[in-house]
XYZ file of N, CA and C in Angstrom:
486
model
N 26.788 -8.880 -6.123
C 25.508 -8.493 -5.560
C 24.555 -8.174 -6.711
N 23.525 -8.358 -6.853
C 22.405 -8.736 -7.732
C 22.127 -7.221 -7.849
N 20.334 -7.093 -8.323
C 20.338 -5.674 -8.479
C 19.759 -5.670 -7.109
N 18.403 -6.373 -7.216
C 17.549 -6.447 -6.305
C 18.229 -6.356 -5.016
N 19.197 -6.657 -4.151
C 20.428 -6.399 -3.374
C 20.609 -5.164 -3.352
N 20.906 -5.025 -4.141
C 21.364 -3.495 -4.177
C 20.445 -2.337 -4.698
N 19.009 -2.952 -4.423
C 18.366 -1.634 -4.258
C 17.630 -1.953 -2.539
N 17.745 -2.905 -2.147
C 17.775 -3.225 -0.804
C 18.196 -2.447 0.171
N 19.541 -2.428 -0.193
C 20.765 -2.027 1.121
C 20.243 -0.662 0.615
N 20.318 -0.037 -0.834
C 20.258 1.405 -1.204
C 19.081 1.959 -0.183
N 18.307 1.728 -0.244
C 16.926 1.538 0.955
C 17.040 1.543 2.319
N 17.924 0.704 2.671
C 18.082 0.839 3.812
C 19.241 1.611 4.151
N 20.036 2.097 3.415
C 21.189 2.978 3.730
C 20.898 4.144 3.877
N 19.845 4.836 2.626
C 19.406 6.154 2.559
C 20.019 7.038 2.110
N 20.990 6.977 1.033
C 21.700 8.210 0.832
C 20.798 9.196 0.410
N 21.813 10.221 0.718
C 21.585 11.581 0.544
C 20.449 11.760 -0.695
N 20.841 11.317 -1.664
C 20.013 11.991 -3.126
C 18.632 11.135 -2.827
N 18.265 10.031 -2.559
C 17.279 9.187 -1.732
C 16.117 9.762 -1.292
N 17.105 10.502 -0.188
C 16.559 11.327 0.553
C 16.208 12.546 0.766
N 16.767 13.295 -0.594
C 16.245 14.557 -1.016
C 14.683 14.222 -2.229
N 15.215 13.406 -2.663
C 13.847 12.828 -4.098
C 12.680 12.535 -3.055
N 12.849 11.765 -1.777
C 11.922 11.465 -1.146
C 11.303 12.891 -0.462
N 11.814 13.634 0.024
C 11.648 14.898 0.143
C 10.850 15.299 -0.783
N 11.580 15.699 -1.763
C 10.479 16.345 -3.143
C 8.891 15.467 -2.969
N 8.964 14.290 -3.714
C 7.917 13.701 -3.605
C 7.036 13.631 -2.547
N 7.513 14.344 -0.998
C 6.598 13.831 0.158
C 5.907 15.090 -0.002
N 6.136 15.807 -0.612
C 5.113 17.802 -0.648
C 4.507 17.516 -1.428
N 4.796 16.488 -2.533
C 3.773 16.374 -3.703
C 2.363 15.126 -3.088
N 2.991 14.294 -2.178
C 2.262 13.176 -1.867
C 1.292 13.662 -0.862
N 1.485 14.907 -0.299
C 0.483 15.214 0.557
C -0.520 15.947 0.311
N -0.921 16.575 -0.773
C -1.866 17.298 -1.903
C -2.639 15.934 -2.098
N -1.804 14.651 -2.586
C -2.954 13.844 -3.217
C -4.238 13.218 -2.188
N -4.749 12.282 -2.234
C -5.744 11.542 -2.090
C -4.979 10.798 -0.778
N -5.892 9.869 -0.091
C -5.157 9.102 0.845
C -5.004 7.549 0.495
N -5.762 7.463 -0.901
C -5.444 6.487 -1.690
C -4.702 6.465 -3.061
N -4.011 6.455 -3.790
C -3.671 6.414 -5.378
C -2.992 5.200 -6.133
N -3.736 5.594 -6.829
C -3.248 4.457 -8.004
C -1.864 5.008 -8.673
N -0.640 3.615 -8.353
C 0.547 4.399 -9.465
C 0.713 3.582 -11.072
N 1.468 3.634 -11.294
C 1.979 2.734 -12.074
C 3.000 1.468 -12.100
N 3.963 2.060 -11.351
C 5.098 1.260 -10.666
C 5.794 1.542 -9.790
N 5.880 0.480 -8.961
C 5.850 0.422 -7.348
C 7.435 1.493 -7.563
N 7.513 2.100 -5.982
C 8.772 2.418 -5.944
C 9.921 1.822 -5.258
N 9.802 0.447 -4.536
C 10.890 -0.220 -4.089
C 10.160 -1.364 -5.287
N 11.031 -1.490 -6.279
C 11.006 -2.772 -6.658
C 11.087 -3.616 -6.243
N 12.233 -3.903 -5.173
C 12.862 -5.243 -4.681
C 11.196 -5.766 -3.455
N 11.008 -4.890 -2.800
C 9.944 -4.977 -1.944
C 8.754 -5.514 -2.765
N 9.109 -5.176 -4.118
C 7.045 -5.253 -4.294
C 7.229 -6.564 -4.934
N 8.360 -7.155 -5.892
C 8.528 -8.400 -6.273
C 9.028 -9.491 -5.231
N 8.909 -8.895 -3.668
C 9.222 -10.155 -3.203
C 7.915 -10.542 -2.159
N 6.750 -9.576 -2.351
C 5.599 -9.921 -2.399
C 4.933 -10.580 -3.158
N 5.165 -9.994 -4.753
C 4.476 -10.861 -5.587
C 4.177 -10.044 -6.684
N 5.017 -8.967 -7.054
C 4.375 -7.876 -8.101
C 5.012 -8.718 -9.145
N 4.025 -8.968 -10.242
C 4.796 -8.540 -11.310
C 4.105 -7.493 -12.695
N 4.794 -7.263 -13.128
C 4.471 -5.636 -14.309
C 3.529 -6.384 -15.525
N 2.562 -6.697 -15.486
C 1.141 -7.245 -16.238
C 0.155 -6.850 -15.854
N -0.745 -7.022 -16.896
C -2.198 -6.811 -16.280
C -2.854 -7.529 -15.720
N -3.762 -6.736 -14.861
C -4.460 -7.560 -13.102
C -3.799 -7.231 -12.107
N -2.629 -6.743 -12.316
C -1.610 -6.142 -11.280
C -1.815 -5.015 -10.601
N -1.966 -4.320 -9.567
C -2.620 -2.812 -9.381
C -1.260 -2.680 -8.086
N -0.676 -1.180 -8.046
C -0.214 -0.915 -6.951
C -0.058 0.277 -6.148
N -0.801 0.320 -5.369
C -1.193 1.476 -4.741
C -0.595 2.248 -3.855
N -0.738 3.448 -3.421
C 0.028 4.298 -2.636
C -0.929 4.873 -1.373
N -0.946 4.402 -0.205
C -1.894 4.540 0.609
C -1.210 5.213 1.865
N -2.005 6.464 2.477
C -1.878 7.544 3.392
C -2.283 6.815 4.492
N -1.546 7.065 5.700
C -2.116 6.660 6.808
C -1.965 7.661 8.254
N -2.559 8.284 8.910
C -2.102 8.816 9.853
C -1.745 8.436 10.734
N -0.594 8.986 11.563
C 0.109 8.494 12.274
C -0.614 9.416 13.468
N 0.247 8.379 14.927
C -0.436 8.516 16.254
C -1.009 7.293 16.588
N -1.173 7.544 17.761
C -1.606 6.843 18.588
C -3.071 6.476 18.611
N -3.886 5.573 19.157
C -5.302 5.573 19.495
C -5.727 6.349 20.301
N -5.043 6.699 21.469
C -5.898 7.097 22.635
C -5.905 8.631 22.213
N -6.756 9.440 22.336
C -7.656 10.755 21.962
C -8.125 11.340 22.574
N -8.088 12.433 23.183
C -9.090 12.746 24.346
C -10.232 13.445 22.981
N -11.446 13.462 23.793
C -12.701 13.882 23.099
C -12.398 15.105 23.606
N -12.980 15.792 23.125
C -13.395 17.405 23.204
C -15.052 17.517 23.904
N -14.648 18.592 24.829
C -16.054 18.582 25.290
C -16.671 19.426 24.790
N -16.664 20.567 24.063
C -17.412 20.950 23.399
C -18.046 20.660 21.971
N -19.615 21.001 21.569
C -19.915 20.042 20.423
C -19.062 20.337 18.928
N -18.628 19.434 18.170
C -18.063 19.245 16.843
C -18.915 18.444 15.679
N -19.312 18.774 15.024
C -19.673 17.061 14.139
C -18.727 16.372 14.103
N -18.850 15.195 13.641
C -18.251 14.055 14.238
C -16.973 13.543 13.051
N -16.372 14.179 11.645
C -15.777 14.445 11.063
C -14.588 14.826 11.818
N -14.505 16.190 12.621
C -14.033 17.281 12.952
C -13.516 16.622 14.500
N -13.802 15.703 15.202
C -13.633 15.474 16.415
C -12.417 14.862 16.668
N -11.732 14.352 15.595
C -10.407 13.209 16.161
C -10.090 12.286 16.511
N -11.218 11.525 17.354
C -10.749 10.966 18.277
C -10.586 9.620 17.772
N -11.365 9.255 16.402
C -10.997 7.744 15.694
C -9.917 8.086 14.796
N -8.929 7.723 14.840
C -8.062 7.710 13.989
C -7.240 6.471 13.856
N -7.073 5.640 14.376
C -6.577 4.288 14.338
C -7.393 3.210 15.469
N -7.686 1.791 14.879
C -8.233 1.248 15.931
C -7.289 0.525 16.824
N -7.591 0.217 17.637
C -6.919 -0.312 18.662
C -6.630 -2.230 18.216
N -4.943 -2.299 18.234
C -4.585 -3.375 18.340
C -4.059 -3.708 16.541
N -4.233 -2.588 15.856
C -4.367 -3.174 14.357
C -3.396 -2.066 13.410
N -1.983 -2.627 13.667
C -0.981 -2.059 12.274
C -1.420 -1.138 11.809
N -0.698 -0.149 11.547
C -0.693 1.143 10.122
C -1.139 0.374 9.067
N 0.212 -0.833 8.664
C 0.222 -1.638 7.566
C -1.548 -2.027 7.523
N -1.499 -3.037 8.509
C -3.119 -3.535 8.535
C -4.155 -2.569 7.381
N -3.674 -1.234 8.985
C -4.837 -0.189 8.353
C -4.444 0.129 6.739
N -3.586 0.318 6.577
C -3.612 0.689 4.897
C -3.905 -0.483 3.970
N -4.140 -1.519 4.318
C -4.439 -2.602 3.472
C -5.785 -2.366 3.790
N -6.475 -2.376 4.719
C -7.873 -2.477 5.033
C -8.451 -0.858 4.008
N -7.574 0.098 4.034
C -8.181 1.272 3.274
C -8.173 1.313 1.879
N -6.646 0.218 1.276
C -7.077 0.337 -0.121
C -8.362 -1.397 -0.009
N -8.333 -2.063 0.201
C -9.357 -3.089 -0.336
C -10.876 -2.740 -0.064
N -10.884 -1.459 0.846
C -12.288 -0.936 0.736
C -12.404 0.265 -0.353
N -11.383 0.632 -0.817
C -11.605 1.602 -1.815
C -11.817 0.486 -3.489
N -11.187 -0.888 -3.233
C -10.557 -1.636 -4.614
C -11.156 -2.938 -4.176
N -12.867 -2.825 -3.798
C -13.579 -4.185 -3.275
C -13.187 -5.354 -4.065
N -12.991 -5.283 -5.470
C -12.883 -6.363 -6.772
C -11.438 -6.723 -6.442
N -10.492 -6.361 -5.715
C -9.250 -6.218 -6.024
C -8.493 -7.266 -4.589
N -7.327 -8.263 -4.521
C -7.031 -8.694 -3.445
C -5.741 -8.382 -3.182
N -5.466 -8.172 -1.819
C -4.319 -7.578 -1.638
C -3.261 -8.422 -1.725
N -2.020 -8.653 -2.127
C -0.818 -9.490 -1.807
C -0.236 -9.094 -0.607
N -0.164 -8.028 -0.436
C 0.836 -7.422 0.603
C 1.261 -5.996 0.808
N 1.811 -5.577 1.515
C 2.183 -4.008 1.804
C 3.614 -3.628 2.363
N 4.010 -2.676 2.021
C 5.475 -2.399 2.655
C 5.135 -0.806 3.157
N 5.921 -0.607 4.057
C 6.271 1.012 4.021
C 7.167 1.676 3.209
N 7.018 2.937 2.710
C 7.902 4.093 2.042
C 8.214 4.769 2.532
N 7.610 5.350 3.014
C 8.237 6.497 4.168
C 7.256 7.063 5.173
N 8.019 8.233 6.070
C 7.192 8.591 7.073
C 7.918 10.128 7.632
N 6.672 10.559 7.910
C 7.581 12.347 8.335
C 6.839 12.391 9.476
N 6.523 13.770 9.839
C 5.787 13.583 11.381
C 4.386 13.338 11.148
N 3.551 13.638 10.430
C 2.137 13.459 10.288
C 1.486 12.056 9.352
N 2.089 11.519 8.799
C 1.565 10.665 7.963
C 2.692 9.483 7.979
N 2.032 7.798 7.382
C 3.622 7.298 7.127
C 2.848 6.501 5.596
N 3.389 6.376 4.865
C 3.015 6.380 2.862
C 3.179 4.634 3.164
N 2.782 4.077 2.297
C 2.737 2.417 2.342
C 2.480 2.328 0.657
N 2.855 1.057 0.197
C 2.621 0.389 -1.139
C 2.084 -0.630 -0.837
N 0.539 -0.487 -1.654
C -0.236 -1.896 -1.343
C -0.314 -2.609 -2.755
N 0.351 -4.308 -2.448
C 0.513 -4.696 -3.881
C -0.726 -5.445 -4.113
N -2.151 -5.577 -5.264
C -3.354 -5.944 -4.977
C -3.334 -6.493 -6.462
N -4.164 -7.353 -6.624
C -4.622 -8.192 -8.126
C -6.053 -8.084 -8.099
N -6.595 -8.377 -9.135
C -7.411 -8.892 -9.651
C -7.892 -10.318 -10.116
N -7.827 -11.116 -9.060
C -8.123 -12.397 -9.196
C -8.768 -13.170 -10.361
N -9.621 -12.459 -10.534
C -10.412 -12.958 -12.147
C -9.909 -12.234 -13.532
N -8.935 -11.313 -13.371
C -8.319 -11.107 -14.753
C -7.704 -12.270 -15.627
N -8.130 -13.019 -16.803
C -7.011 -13.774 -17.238
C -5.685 -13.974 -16.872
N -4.901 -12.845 -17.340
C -3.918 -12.895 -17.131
C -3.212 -13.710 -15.794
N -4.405 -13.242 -14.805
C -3.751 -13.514 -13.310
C -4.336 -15.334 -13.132
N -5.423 -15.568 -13.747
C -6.335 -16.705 -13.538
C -5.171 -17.501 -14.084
N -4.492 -17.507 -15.172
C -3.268 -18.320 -16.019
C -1.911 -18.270 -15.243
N -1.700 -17.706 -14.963
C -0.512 -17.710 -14.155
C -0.463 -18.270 -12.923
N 0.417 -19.414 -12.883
C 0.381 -20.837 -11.973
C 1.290 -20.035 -10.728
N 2.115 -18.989 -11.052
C 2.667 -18.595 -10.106
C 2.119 -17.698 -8.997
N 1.301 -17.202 -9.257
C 0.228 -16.408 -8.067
C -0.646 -16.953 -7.143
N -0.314 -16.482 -6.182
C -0.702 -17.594 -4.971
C -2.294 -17.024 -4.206
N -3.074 -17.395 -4.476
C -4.539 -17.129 -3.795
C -4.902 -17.783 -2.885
N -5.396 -17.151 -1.986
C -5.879 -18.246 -0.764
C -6.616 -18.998 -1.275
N -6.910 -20.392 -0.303
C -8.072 -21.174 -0.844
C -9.051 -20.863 -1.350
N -9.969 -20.499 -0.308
C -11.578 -20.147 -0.622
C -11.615 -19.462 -2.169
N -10.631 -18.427 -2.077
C -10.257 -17.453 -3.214
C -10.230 -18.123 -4.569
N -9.156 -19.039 -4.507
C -9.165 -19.938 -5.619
C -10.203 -20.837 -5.739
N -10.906 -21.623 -5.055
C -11.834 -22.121 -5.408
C -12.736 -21.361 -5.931
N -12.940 -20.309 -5.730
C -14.471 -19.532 -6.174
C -13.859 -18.907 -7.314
N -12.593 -18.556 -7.754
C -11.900 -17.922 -9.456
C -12.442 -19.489 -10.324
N -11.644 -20.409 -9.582
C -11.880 -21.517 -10.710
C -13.348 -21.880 -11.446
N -13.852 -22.030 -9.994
C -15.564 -22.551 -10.195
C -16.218 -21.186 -10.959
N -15.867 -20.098 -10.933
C -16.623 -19.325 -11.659
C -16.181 -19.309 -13.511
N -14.851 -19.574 -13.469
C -14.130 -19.839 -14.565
C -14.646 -20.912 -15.525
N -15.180 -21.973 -15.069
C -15.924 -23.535 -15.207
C -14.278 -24.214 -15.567
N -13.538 -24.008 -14.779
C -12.508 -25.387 -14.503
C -12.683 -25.856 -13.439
N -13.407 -26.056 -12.473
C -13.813 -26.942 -11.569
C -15.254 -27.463 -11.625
């Protein structure tokens, strides 16, 4: 069994020490931001079979999402509209979705590859969003990164190889 295998199953098995580190880290993860920038992903196997790899143009993010449902009752008495609740997810559209949609509006320059989940407790569930930089060299040279069309046409043509 490879490594990548075996940080798979480790993942999906959950042992104990796993699951105490994830612990630690979830008191620390809820102080931060509902977006962050890390350094390196924490399921490897997950983020390279999206498309990470450890270079520059590479970005991978750690994105908050609240959990629940859509439906909300409003409050009838007045709140500003911060304070009210009742939008918290839209209707019909993934956590995942939503956390991709929250880091590419925080990282407009930036395109997403993909997202996994990390974890989840009762109030929140944590996601890794794996995102590039399409026009970094690095990423523009590398035959192995896959851009949508439109995407690639408009890196190249701005590049003047088309």
């Amino acid at each position: 069994m490879g490594l990548y295998a075996q940080l798979n199953s480790m993942w999906r098995e959950r042992p104990q020490e796993l699951v105490n580190s994830l612990r630690e880290r979830r008191i620390r993860w809820r102080r931060e931001p509902a977006v962050v920038r890390v350094d390196k992903p924490l399921r490897l196997d997950r983020a390279r079979s999206i498309g990470y790899k450890d270079k520059q143009g590479v970005v991978v993010l750690r994105v908050r999402v609240r959990r629940g449902g859509f439906a909300r009752p409003r409050p009838n008495s007045g709140r500003r509209p911060k304070a009210i609740g009742a939008v918290l997810h839209k209707v019909n559209v993934e956590m995942r979705e939503e956390a991709l949609n929250r880091a590419r509006r925080r990282y407009p320059n930036l395109h997403p590859l993909g997202a996994y989940e990390l974890f989840s407790d009762s109030m929140y569930k944590w996601f890794e969003v794996i995102m590039i930089d399409p026009y970094h060299p690095s990423i523009v040279s590398d035959r192995e990164v896959e851009l949508p069309g439109p995407l690639r046409r408009r890196v190249t043509k701005r590049m003047g190889d088309g």
